[in-house]
Coordinates of C-alpha atoms in Angstrom, one line a residue:
Chain J
M60 CA 0.5 30.0 -14.6
L61 CA -2.4 30.3 -12.1
W62 CA -3.6 33.4 -10.4
Y63 CA -1.5 32.8 -7.2
H64 CA 1.6 32.3 -9.4
W65 CA 1.1 35.7 -10.9
L66 CA 0.5 37.2 -7.5
A67 CA 3.7 35.7 -6.1
T68 CA 5.6 36.8 -9.2
L69 CA 4.3 40.4 -8.9
S70 CA 5.1 40.4 -5.2
A71 CA 8.6 39.2 -5.8
V72 CA 9.2 41.9 -8.4
I73 CA 7.9 44.6 -6.0
C74 CA 10.0 43.2 -3.1
L75 CA 13.1 42.8 -5.1
S76 CA 12.8 46.3 -6.7
S77 CA 12.2 47.9 -3.3
C78 CA 15.1 46.1 -1.7
I79 CA 17.3 47.1 -4.6
I80 CA 16.2 50.7 -4.2
H81 CA 16.9 50.6 -0.4
T82 CA 20.4 49.1 -1.2
F83 CA 21.1 51.6 -3.9
K84 CA 20.0 54.5 -1.7
V85 CA 22.2 53.5 1.1
I86 CA 25.2 52.7 -1.2
R87 CA 24.7 56.0 -3.0
A88 CA 24.6 57.9 0.2
G89 CA 27.9 56.2 1.2
K90 CA 29.7 56.8 4.4
P91 CA 30.4 60.2 6.0
K92 CA 33.8 61.5 5.2
D93 CA 36.1 61.0 8.1
Y94 CA 38.8 63.7 8.3
A95 CA 40.5 62.1 11.3
K96 CA 43.7 60.2 10.5
P97 CA 42.9 56.5 11.0
S98 CA 45.1 54.5 13.3
G99 CA 43.9 51.0 12.3
D100 CA 43.2 48.7 9.4
V101 CA 39.7 49.6 8.2
S102 CA 39.4 46.8 5.7
A103 CA 40.4 44.2 8.2
S104 CA 37.9 45.7 10.7
V105 CA 35.0 45.5 8.2
R106 CA 35.9 41.8 7.6
Y107 CA 36.0 41.3 11.3
S108 CA 32.7 43.0 11.7
F109 CA 31.1 40.3 9.6
T110 CA 33.0 37.4 11.1
G111 CA 34.8 37.5 14.5
A112 CA 32.7 40.2 16.0
M113 CA 29.6 38.1 15.2
H114 CA 30.9 35.2 17.1
P115 CA 28.4 34.3 19.9
A116 CA 31.3 34.3 22.5
K117 CA 31.8 38.0 21.7
K118 CA 28.2 39.1 22.2
E119 CA 26.3 39.3 25.4
S120 CA 23.2 39.3 23.2
A121 CA 24.2 35.8 22.2
Y122 CA 25.9 34.1 25.2
M123 CA 23.6 35.6 27.8
H124 CA 20.5 34.7 25.9
L125 CA 21.4 31.4 24.3
P126 CA 17.9 29.9 23.8
T127 CA 16.8 33.1 22.1
Y128 CA 20.0 33.3 20.1
I129 CA 19.8 29.8 18.9
G130 CA 16.1 30.2 18.1
G131 CA 16.8 33.4 16.2
L132 CA 19.6 31.7 14.3
L133 CA 17.4 28.8 13.3
Y134 CA 14.5 31.1 12.4
H135 CA 16.7 33.2 10.1
M136 CA 18.2 30.1 8.5
G137 CA 14.6 28.8 7.9
T138 CA 13.7 32.1 6.4
F139 CA 16.5 32.2 3.9
L140 CA 16.0 28.5 3.0
S141 CA 12.3 28.9 2.5
L142 CA 12.8 31.9 0.2
F143 CA 15.4 29.8 -1.7
L144 CA 12.9 27.0 -1.9
L145 CA 10.3 29.4 -3.2
I146 CA 12.5 30.2 -6.2
L147 CA 13.1 26.5 -6.9
L148 CA 9.4 25.7 -6.6
S149 CA 8.5 28.6 -8.9
L150 CA 10.9 27.1 -11.4
G151 CA 9.1 23.8 -11.1
L152 CA 11.9 22.1 -9.2
Y153 CA 10.1 20.1 -6.5
P154 CA 12.0 18.1 -3.8
S155 CA 11.2 14.4 -3.6
G156 CA 11.5 11.4 -1.5
I157 CA 13.5 11.7 1.8
L158 CA 14.5 15.3 1.0
T159 CA 10.9 16.3 1.3
Y160 CA 10.7 14.9 4.8
I161 CA 14.0 16.4 5.8
L162 CA 12.7 19.8 4.7
V163 CA 9.4 19.3 6.5
A164 CA 11.4 18.6 9.7
V165 CA 13.7 21.6 9.2
F166 CA 10.9 24.1 8.5
S167 CA 8.9 22.8 11.4
V168 CA 11.7 23.5 13.7
T169 CA 12.5 26.9 12.3
A170 CA 8.8 27.9 12.3
V171 CA 8.4 26.8 15.9
S172 CA 11.6 28.9 16.7
G173 CA 9.9 31.9 15.1
L174 CA 6.7 31.3 17.0
A175 CA 8.7 30.9 20.3
I176 CA 10.3 34.3 19.7
L177 CA 6.8 35.7 19.0
L178 CA 5.6 34.2 22.3
K179 CA 8.5 35.7 24.1
R180 CA 7.7 39.1 22.7
I181 CA 4.0 38.7 23.7
S182 CA 4.7 37.4 27.2
S183 CA 7.5 39.8 28.3
S184 CA 6.1 43.2 29.5
Q185 CA 9.4 44.9 28.7
L186 CA 9.5 43.5 25.1
R187 CA 5.8 44.5 24.7
A188 CA 6.7 48.0 25.7
L189 CA 9.5 48.1 23.1
S190 CA 7.3 46.5 20.3
N191 CA 5.0 48.0 17.7
P192 CA 2.5 46.2 15.5
D193 CA 5.2 45.8 12.8
D194 CA 7.2 43.6 15.2
Y195 CA 4.3 41.1 15.6
L196 CA 3.2 41.2 12.0
S197 CA 6.7 40.7 10.6
N198 CA 7.2 37.6 12.8
I199 CA 3.7 36.3 12.0
L200 CA 4.2 36.6 8.2
V201 CA 7.6 34.9 8.3
S202 CA 6.5 32.1 10.5
L203 CA 3.3 31.7 8.5
F204 CA 5.3 31.4 5.3
Q205 CA 7.5 28.7 6.9
L206 CA 4.5 26.8 8.1
A207 CA 2.9 27.1 4.6
T208 CA 6.1 25.7 3.2
V209 CA 5.7 22.7 5.5
A210 CA 2.1 22.3 4.5
L211 CA 2.9 22.5 0.7
L212 CA 5.7 19.9 1.1
L213 CA 3.2 17.6 2.8
S214 CA 0.3 18.2 0.4
Q215 CA -0.2 20.0 -2.9
D216 CA -3.7 21.0 -1.6
F217 CA -2.0 24.0 0.1
V218 CA -0.4 25.4 -3.0
A219 CA -2.7 28.5 -3.1
V220 CA -2.1 29.1 0.6
Y221 CA 1.6 28.8 0.1
Y222 CA 1.8 31.3 -2.7
V223 CA -0.5 33.8 -1.0
S224 CA 1.5 33.6 2.2
A225 CA 4.7 34.1 0.2
S226 CA 3.1 37.1 -1.6
L227 CA 2.1 38.7 1.7
L228 CA 5.6 38.3 3.1
L229 CA 7.3 39.6 -0.1
L230 CA 5.0 42.6 -0.2
Y231 CA 5.6 43.4 3.4
I232 CA 9.4 43.0 3.5
P233 CA 10.2 46.5 2.2
L234 CA 7.7 48.2 4.5
G235 CA 8.5 47.1 8.0
K236 CA 11.4 46.0 10.0
L237 CA 12.1 43.0 7.7
K238 CA 14.1 45.4 5.6
H239 CA 16.9 44.8 8.1
L240 CA 17.6 42.2 5.4
V241 CA 19.4 45.1 3.7
Y242 CA 20.3 47.3 6.7
F243 CA 21.9 44.5 8.7
F244 CA 24.8 44.4 6.2
A245 CA 25.0 48.1 6.0
A246 CA 25.1 48.4 9.8
R247 CA 28.0 45.8 10.1
Y248 CA 29.8 47.7 7.4
H249 CA 29.6 51.1 9.1
L250 CA 30.5 49.6 12.4
G251 CA 33.5 48.0 10.9
I252 CA 34.6 51.4 9.5
F253 CA 34.1 53.1 12.8
F254 CA 36.0 50.6 15.0
G255 CA 38.6 50.0 12.3
S256 CA 39.7 53.6 11.9
R257 CA 40.2 53.8 15.6
N258 CA 42.1 50.5 15.9
V259 CA 39.5 48.9 18.1
W260 CA 38.7 46.1 15.6
P261 CA 39.8 43.6 14.7
S262 CA 39.9 42.8 18.4
K263 CA 43.3 41.9 19.6
Q264 CA 42.3 41.6 23.2
S265 CA 42.8 38.3 24.9
Chain Z
M251 CA 6.9 69.9 30.3
E252 CA 8.7 72.1 27.8
I253 CA 6.5 73.1 24.8
I254 CA 8.3 73.0 21.4
T255 CA 7.4 75.5 18.8
I256 CA 6.9 74.7 15.1
E257 CA 10.2 76.4 14.4
K258 CA 12.1 74.3 16.9
K259 CA 10.4 71.1 15.6
K260 CA 11.5 72.0 12.1
K261 CA 15.1 72.5 13.3
G262 CA 15.0 69.2 15.1
L263 CA 13.7 67.3 12.1
E264 CA 16.3 68.8 9.8
V265 CA 18.9 66.7 11.7
L266 CA 17.3 63.5 10.4
S267 CA 16.7 64.7 6.9
N268 CA 20.2 64.2 5.4
K269 CA 19.6 62.0 2.4
E270 CA 23.4 61.9 1.7
D271 CA 24.3 60.2 4.9
G272 CA 24.3 56.4 4.5
K273 CA 25.3 55.9 8.1
L274 CA 22.2 57.8 9.3
Q275 CA 19.9 55.9 7.0
T276 CA 21.4 52.6 8.1
H277 CA 21.3 52.9 11.8
M278 CA 17.8 54.4 11.8
N279 CA 16.5 51.4 9.9
A280 CA 18.4 48.5 11.5
C281 CA 17.1 47.9 15.0
V282 CA 14.7 44.9 15.2
H283 CA 13.6 45.5 18.8
C284 CA 15.0 42.2 20.0
G285 CA 15.8 43.9 23.3
L286 CA 18.9 41.7 23.8
C287 CA 21.0 44.8 24.3
A288 CA 19.4 45.4 27.7
N289 CA 21.9 43.5 29.8
S290 CA 24.8 45.4 28.2
C291 CA 23.6 48.7 29.6
V292 CA 24.5 50.0 33.1
Y293 CA 21.2 51.9 33.3
Y294 CA 19.1 48.8 32.6
N295 CA 21.3 46.6 34.9
A296 CA 21.0 49.0 37.7
M297 CA 17.3 49.9 37.1
P298 CA 15.7 47.1 35.0
E299 CA 12.9 49.1 33.4
A300 CA 11.9 48.9 29.7
R301 CA 12.7 52.6 29.2
F302 CA 16.3 52.0 30.0
I303 CA 16.8 49.3 27.4
P304 CA 19.2 50.8 24.8
A305 CA 16.8 49.8 22.0
T306 CA 14.1 52.0 23.6
K307 CA 16.5 55.0 23.3
V308 CA 17.2 54.1 19.7
E309 CA 13.4 53.8 19.1
L310 CA 12.8 57.3 20.5
V311 CA 14.9 58.7 17.6
S312 CA 14.3 56.1 14.9
S313 CA 10.5 56.2 15.3
I314 CA 10.6 59.9 14.6
Y315 CA 12.9 59.2 11.6
R316 CA 10.4 56.7 10.3
R317 CA 7.5 59.1 10.7
Y318 CA 9.1 61.8 8.5
Q319 CA 11.6 60.0 6.3
T320 CA 10.0 56.7 5.3
F321 CA 7.1 55.7 3.1
S322 CA 5.6 53.3 5.6
G323 CA 6.0 55.9 8.4
K324 CA 4.3 58.6 6.4
F325 CA 1.4 56.4 5.3
F326 CA 1.0 53.7 8.0
P327 CA 2.5 55.3 11.1
S328 CA 0.6 53.1 13.6
L329 CA 1.6 49.9 11.9
V330 CA 5.3 50.6 12.0
G331 CA 5.4 52.5 15.2
A332 CA 6.3 55.9 13.6
R333 CA 6.0 58.7 16.1
S334 CA 5.5 62.4 15.5
L335 CA 7.9 64.8 17.1
D336 CA 5.7 66.5 19.7
D337 CA 6.2 67.9 23.2
E338 CA 5.9 64.5 24.9
A339 CA 8.4 62.9 22.6
A340 CA 10.9 65.7 22.9
N341 CA 10.8 65.8 26.7
E342 CA 11.1 62.0 26.8
M343 CA 14.2 62.3 24.6
V344 CA 15.8 64.8 27.0
D345 CA 15.2 62.5 29.9
L346 CA 16.4 59.3 28.3
L347 CA 19.0 60.5 25.8
F348 CA 20.7 63.0 28.1
G349 CA 19.7 61.5 31.5
A350 CA 20.0 57.8 30.9
C351 CA 22.9 57.2 28.6
T352 CA 26.6 57.7 29.2
L353 CA 27.4 57.1 25.5
C354 CA 29.8 54.3 26.7
G355 CA 29.0 52.3 23.6
R356 CA 29.1 48.9 25.4
C357 CA 25.6 48.0 23.9
V358 CA 27.0 48.7 20.4
T359 CA 29.5 45.9 20.4
H360 CA 27.0 43.5 21.9
C361 CA 24.0 44.4 19.7
S362 CA 22.8 41.4 17.7
I363 CA 22.6 43.5 14.5
G364 CA 25.3 46.0 14.9
V365 CA 23.3 49.2 15.4
D366 CA 25.5 52.0 16.5
I367 CA 23.3 52.9 19.4
S368 CA 25.7 55.7 20.7
Y369 CA 25.5 57.2 17.2
V370 CA 21.7 57.2 17.3
V371 CA 21.6 58.7 20.8
K372 CA 24.0 61.4 19.7
K373 CA 21.8 62.1 16.7
G374 CA 18.9 62.5 19.2
R375 CA 21.0 64.9 21.3
E376 CA 21.9 66.8 18.1
M377 CA 18.1 67.1 17.5
L378 CA 17.5 68.4 21.0
S379 CA 20.4 70.8 20.6
A380 CA 18.9 72.1 17.4
M381 CA 15.6 72.5 19.4
D382 CA 17.4 74.4 22.1
M383 CA 16.6 71.7 24.7
I384 CA 20.1 70.9 26.1
P385 CA 19.9 70.6 29.9
E386 CA 20.9 73.9 31.3
T387 CA 23.5 72.3 33.6
L388 CA 25.3 70.8 30.7
Q389 CA 25.0 73.9 28.6
S390 CA 26.4 76.1 31.4
T391 CA 29.7 74.0 31.3
I392 CA 29.9 74.6 27.6
D393 CA 29.2 78.3 28.0
A394 CA 31.9 78.6 30.6
A395 CA 34.4 77.0 28.1
L396 CA 33.2 79.3 25.3
E397 CA 33.3 82.4 27.3
S398 CA 36.5 81.9 29.4
G399 CA 38.5 79.4 27.4
N400 CA 38.2 76.6 29.9
N401 CA 35.1 74.9 31.3
M402 CA 36.0 75.8 34.9
S403 CA 36.3 79.5 34.1
I404 CA 39.7 79.6 35.7
P405 CA 41.2 83.1 35.2
K406 CA 44.6 83.1 33.5
E407 CA 46.3 84.7 36.5
E408 CA 45.1 82.0 38.8
F409 CA 46.2 79.3 36.4
V410 CA 49.7 80.8 36.0
E411 CA 50.1 81.2 39.8
T412 CA 49.1 77.6 40.3
L413 CA 51.7 76.5 37.7
E414 CA 54.3 78.7 39.3
W415 CA 54.0 77.0 42.7
L416 CA 53.8 73.6 41.0
E417 CA 57.1 74.4 39.3
E418 CA 58.7 75.2 42.7
D419 CA 57.4 71.9 44.0
L420 CA 58.7 70.1 41.0
Q421 CA 62.2 71.6 41.5
F422 CA 62.1 70.5 45.1
E423 CA 60.9 67.0 44.3
V424 CA 63.4 66.3 41.5
N425 CA 66.1 68.3 43.3
D426 CA 66.9 70.3 40.2
D427 CA 66.5 74.1 40.1
E428 CA 66.5 73.9 36.3
A429 CA 63.3 71.8 36.2
K430 CA 60.6 73.8 34.6
I431 CA 56.9 73.9 33.7
H432 CA 57.2 75.5 30.3
L433 CA 54.5 78.1 29.5
D434 CA 53.7 79.4 26.0
E435 CA 57.0 78.5 24.5
E436 CA 57.2 78.2 20.8
G437 CA 58.7 75.5 18.6
K438 CA 58.5 72.7 21.2
D439 CA 57.9 69.1 20.2
I440 CA 54.8 68.8 22.4
L441 CA 52.0 71.0 23.3
Y442 CA 50.5 69.4 26.4
T443 CA 46.8 69.9 27.3
L444 CA 45.0 69.7 30.6
N445 CA 41.6 68.9 31.9
P446 CA 40.7 72.1 33.9
R447 CA 39.9 69.9 36.8
E448 CA 43.6 69.5 37.2
P449 CA 44.6 73.1 38.0
K450 CA 41.3 73.5 39.9
F451 CA 41.2 70.3 42.0
F452 CA 44.0 68.0 41.1
P453 CA 47.2 70.0 40.6
L454 CA 49.3 67.0 41.6
S455 CA 48.4 65.3 38.3
I456 CA 50.0 68.3 36.6
S457 CA 53.1 68.0 38.8
A458 CA 53.2 64.3 38.0
M459 CA 53.3 64.9 34.2
A460 CA 55.8 67.7 34.7
K461 CA 58.0 65.3 36.6
V462 CA 57.6 62.7 33.8
F463 CA 58.5 65.3 31.1
H464 CA 61.5 66.4 33.1
A465 CA 62.7 62.8 33.6
A466 CA 62.2 62.0 29.9
K467 CA 64.0 65.2 28.9
E468 CA 61.0 66.1 26.7
S469 CA 60.7 69.3 24.7
W470 CA 57.2 70.5 25.9
T471 CA 55.1 73.4 26.8
L472 CA 51.7 74.3 28.2
S473 CA 49.6 77.1 26.8
T474 CA 48.1 79.6 29.2
K475 CA 45.7 80.7 26.5
M476 CA 44.1 77.4 25.5
Y477 CA 45.0 74.3 27.5
D478 CA 41.5 72.8 28.0
I479 CA 41.2 69.4 26.4
T480 CA 37.5 68.9 27.4
N481 CA 34.7 69.6 24.9
Y482 CA 31.3 69.2 26.5
A483 CA 29.7 70.3 23.3
Y484 CA 30.6 66.8 22.0
Y485 CA 28.1 65.6 24.6
S486 CA 25.4 68.2 24.0
G487 CA 25.3 67.5 20.3
N488 CA 25.9 71.2 19.4
Y489 CA 28.6 70.6 16.9
K490 CA 29.0 74.3 16.0
E491 CA 30.0 75.0 19.5
A492 CA 32.2 71.8 19.5
A493 CA 33.9 73.1 16.4
V494 CA 34.6 76.5 18.1
I495 CA 36.3 74.8 21.0
T496 CA 38.2 72.4 18.7
Q497 CA 39.4 75.3 16.5
R498 CA 40.8 77.1 19.5
L499 CA 43.1 74.2 20.5
Y500 CA 44.0 73.7 16.8
D501 CA 44.9 77.4 16.5
E502 CA 47.0 77.2 19.7
V503 CA 49.0 74.2 18.4
E504 CA 49.6 76.2 15.2
R505 CA 50.4 79.4 17.0
L506 CA 53.0 77.8 19.2
G507 CA 54.4 75.7 16.3
A508 CA 54.3 72.5 18.3
K509 CA 55.1 69.3 16.4
S510 CA 52.4 67.4 18.2
C511 CA 49.5 67.9 20.6
V512 CA 49.4 65.5 23.5
L513 CA 46.0 64.9 25.0
A514 CA 45.8 64.8 28.8
E515 CA 44.1 62.0 30.6
C516 CA 40.6 62.8 29.6
G517 CA 38.5 60.2 27.8
H518 CA 35.9 62.3 26.1
G519 CA 38.3 65.2 25.5
S520 CA 40.7 62.9 23.7
R521 CA 37.9 61.5 21.6
A522 CA 36.4 64.9 20.9
F523 CA 39.7 66.4 19.7
R524 CA 41.4 63.4 18.1
W525 CA 38.5 61.6 16.4
E526 CA 35.6 64.0 16.2
G527 CA 37.5 67.3 16.0
P528 CA 38.8 66.9 12.4
N529 CA 35.2 66.3 11.3
Y530 CA 33.9 69.3 13.2
L531 CA 36.5 71.4 11.4
K532 CA 36.2 69.5 8.2
K533 CA 40.0 69.2 7.9
T534 CA 42.8 66.8 8.7
Y535 CA 45.2 68.1 11.3
P536 CA 48.6 68.9 9.9
F537 CA 50.2 68.0 13.3
D538 CA 50.3 64.7 15.2
V539 CA 47.8 64.1 18.0
F540 CA 48.2 61.4 20.6
T541 CA 47.2 60.7 24.1
S542 CA 49.4 61.0 27.2
V543 CA 48.8 57.3 27.7
E544 CA 50.5 56.4 24.5
L545 CA 53.3 58.9 25.3
L546 CA 53.9 57.4 28.7
A547 CA 54.0 53.9 27.3
S548 CA 56.5 55.0 24.6
Y549 CA 58.8 56.7 27.2
I550 CA 59.0 53.4 29.1
R551 CA 59.3 51.2 26.0
E552 CA 62.1 53.4 24.6
G553 CA 64.0 53.6 27.9
R554 CA 63.5 57.3 28.2
L555 CA 62.0 56.7 31.6
K556 CA 63.4 54.3 34.2
V557 CA 60.7 53.0 36.5
D558 CA 60.8 50.7 39.5
P559 CA 57.7 48.6 40.1
A560 CA 58.9 48.0 43.7
K561 CA 58.0 51.6 44.5
I562 CA 54.2 50.8 44.3
T563 CA 53.5 47.6 46.2
Q564 CA 49.7 48.0 46.7
K565 CA 47.3 46.0 44.6
V566 CA 46.4 48.1 41.6
S567 CA 43.6 47.7 39.1
L568 CA 42.7 49.6 36.0
H569 CA 39.4 51.3 35.0
D570 CA 39.4 51.7 31.2
P571 CA 37.6 54.9 30.1
C572 CA 35.1 54.0 27.5
N573 CA 36.1 56.8 25.1
L574 CA 39.7 55.8 25.3
A575 CA 39.4 52.0 25.0
R576 CA 36.2 51.0 23.4
S577 CA 35.9 54.0 21.1
G578 CA 39.6 54.9 20.9
G579 CA 41.4 51.7 20.5
I580 CA 43.8 52.4 23.5
W581 CA 43.8 49.5 25.9
K582 CA 47.2 47.9 25.6
E583 CA 49.3 50.9 26.5
Q584 CA 47.8 51.4 29.9
R585 CA 48.4 47.8 30.8
Y586 CA 52.0 48.0 29.5
I587 CA 52.5 51.1 31.8
L588 CA 51.0 49.4 34.9
N589 CA 52.9 46.2 34.4
A590 CA 56.1 48.2 34.3
C591 CA 55.2 50.5 37.2
V592 CA 53.5 48.5 39.9
S593 CA 54.3 45.2 41.4
D594 CA 50.8 43.9 41.8
F595 CA 48.4 44.6 38.9
V596 CA 45.1 42.9 38.6
E597 CA 42.4 43.2 35.9
M598 CA 38.8 43.7 36.6
T599 CA 36.2 41.5 34.9
P600 CA 35.3 42.5 32.3
H601 CA 38.0 44.9 31.2
G602 CA 39.5 46.6 28.2
N603 CA 37.2 47.1 25.2
D604 CA 34.5 45.4 27.1
N605 CA 34.9 47.3 30.3
I606 CA 31.9 48.5 32.3
C607 CA 31.3 52.3 32.3
C608 CA 31.8 54.0 35.7
G609 CA 28.8 56.2 35.1
G610 CA 30.6 59.5 34.7
G611 CA 30.5 59.7 30.9
G612 CA 28.1 61.2 28.5
G613 CA 28.1 64.5 30.3
Q614 CA 26.5 62.9 33.4
L615 CA 28.9 64.6 35.8
A616 CA 27.8 68.0 34.5
M617 CA 24.1 67.2 34.8
S618 CA 23.3 67.3 38.5
E619 CA 19.6 66.6 38.0
Y620 CA 20.6 63.0 37.1
N621 CA 22.9 62.5 40.1
D622 CA 20.7 59.8 41.7
R623 CA 20.7 57.7 38.5
R624 CA 24.5 58.3 38.1
M625 CA 25.2 57.0 41.5
A626 CA 22.8 54.0 41.0
I627 CA 24.5 52.9 37.8
G628 CA 27.9 53.4 39.5
K629 CA 27.2 50.6 41.9
I630 CA 28.0 48.1 39.2
K631 CA 31.5 49.6 38.9
A632 CA 31.8 49.8 42.7
D633 CA 31.0 46.1 42.9
Q634 CA 33.5 45.3 40.2
I635 CA 36.2 47.3 42.1
K636 CA 35.4 45.5 45.3
A637 CA 35.6 42.1 43.6
S638 CA 39.1 43.0 42.2
G639 CA 40.4 43.6 45.8
A640 CA 42.5 46.5 44.5
E641 CA 43.7 49.2 46.8
I642 CA 44.5 51.6 44.0
I643 CA 42.4 52.2 40.9
A644 CA 44.3 53.8 38.0
T645 CA 42.3 55.5 35.3
P646 CA 43.5 57.8 32.5
C647 CA 40.4 60.1 32.6
H648 CA 39.5 62.9 34.9
N649 CA 35.8 62.4 34.5
C650 CA 36.2 58.8 35.6
V651 CA 38.5 60.0 38.5
D652 CA 35.6 62.3 39.6
Q653 CA 33.0 59.6 39.4
L654 CA 35.2 56.9 41.0
T655 CA 36.0 59.4 43.8
Q656 CA 32.2 59.8 44.5
L657 CA 31.7 56.0 44.3
N658 CA 34.5 55.6 46.7
V659 CA 32.7 57.7 49.3
T660 CA 29.2 56.4 48.6
Y661 CA 30.0 52.7 48.5
K662 CA 32.8 52.9 51.1
L663 CA 35.4 51.3 48.8
G664 CA 38.4 52.5 50.7
I665 CA 40.5 52.9 47.5
K666 CA 42.9 55.4 46.2
I667 CA 42.2 56.7 42.7
M668 CA 45.2 57.8 40.5
T669 CA 45.8 58.8 37.0
L670 CA 48.4 56.9 35.0
G671 CA 50.6 60.0 35.0
E672 CA 50.6 59.9 38.8
I673 CA 51.4 56.2 38.9
V674 CA 54.3 56.7 36.5
A675 CA 55.6 59.7 38.4
D676 CA 55.6 57.7 41.6
A677 CA 57.5 54.8 40.0
I678 CA 60.1 56.9 38.2
V679 CA 63.7 56.4 39.2
L680 CA 65.4 59.8 38.6
E681 CA 69.0 60.0 37.4
N682 CA 70.1 61.6 40.6
E683 CA 68.4 58.8 42.6
E684 CA 70.3 56.2 40.6
S685 CA 73.6 57.9 41.2
N686 CA 72.8 57.9 44.9

């Protein structure tokens, strides 16, 4: 293993441990005890919170902002896929042939989606007012990693750049807003409980 | 600008320090500042400024949480936008969390992540309450309830007198000298509650429900000691005071031995007693609690009330109170009632769980310093009403009735605003009418 392999491995361990700690803390804290008698199906609501309630037709944040929504969706898919690929590459499993070019195309699109979202944040005065350095840095690190993935797939010359960018991202995930990787799921869970106990979800409204 | 002492600051920060609350940890860490919630907020839609974006309100609270409760906030505050709780932050919180949010929760269901924005705003209000920074106007409403037993400080004698003449009116209307408004009677099936606005300004909504109870042959009573369903401490974030108010109604249900407590047409009151109250008191109620909307629907469904939709021929639309529909799961019942009681019912767009707030929630009606904002955000509802073409707007919430009444004047809507009880009472076919 070369130095950048060690760096990435160490970063992955730190990232994974921190995320596990965050997850453990939030699970251990649990949900506040609700003394009110529920009037709905809480389990069904939690399931709905992760499925039907996420449907773009149900959310103004999706259907009123379709380009951003689609860009965000692609960006997130690219992030998960690039992290998955990092595991494969670390195990010495390299894609070959046409698959390499498909991945290059996919990550190019997802990275551009991320950069477009960054551009939107920079160019909108209202989004700038809402943003802090973490918002920009998080986006830059994720986009950079996806671009580094493209570079590595095209040329092994970028292997050090790739692992360094992966390390930076992995080290930063537990610090800033990227930890919504954990809290997104917890938020959907708590929302499902809240709306389920009150029979608001699963939505039966036509 | 109000100056906060170290003692106050400490009390405010204690609200965020509960390590055993997974919901708190979650919602303080989940917002990604995408800003896509903006268009789901009546404040932002009426006044498109960054400070009115729901995420900005979340950030006011969560940035303070980060500063004191997270590793990165403690060591790299500038990087992660962690903010100290200082005079400026606290005063900004008062302005935006009290003065620019009705807690309608519409942004919550539309949030791309699922941040419970209302919950975070309420946490912020809880902090401000701990720091003794509740707007005086709102606090005075709570003080009135705590001191007099109802938020309008109606003396018991005045209340009883009002009910006595309402009873005479009822007997005349239903042509039955035995028709009664039962007061403080023990062992009834139902203890019915009121919004104090009813005896003070809208006594006809009490008559309407009395007529309904009479026609349904219900076993019911009102309490002259504790009838107030409202709980403005739910809005202020002072949950000790909210618990005192809840306990009083709880005790009254127990004292009178009623089988169930029926909540008057009051969105926040229903929510505060039914859903939040057991948590203020840390116990599950041993009696049933349901809203008058559910009760009215059950009367019609079970045939205990006969109604004639031909009695109300005007075009009627419905305004869903946020606390009842979006945060209470009650949206079918009011439609069932209106479809049975009026001949021309139309929906607004959007409606039900996705309905747009009228602007009267969140304690806004009690905080006169934010009246201009309240009327500005109400324009969205006014436009929605105009588009529906309705002549009557039914709404099962007295705060909404008040706000809609003001919107009616300000935006010249030319509508009549009614509670569901009033609609049902107008549509009832009494037994003696049938025999005639």
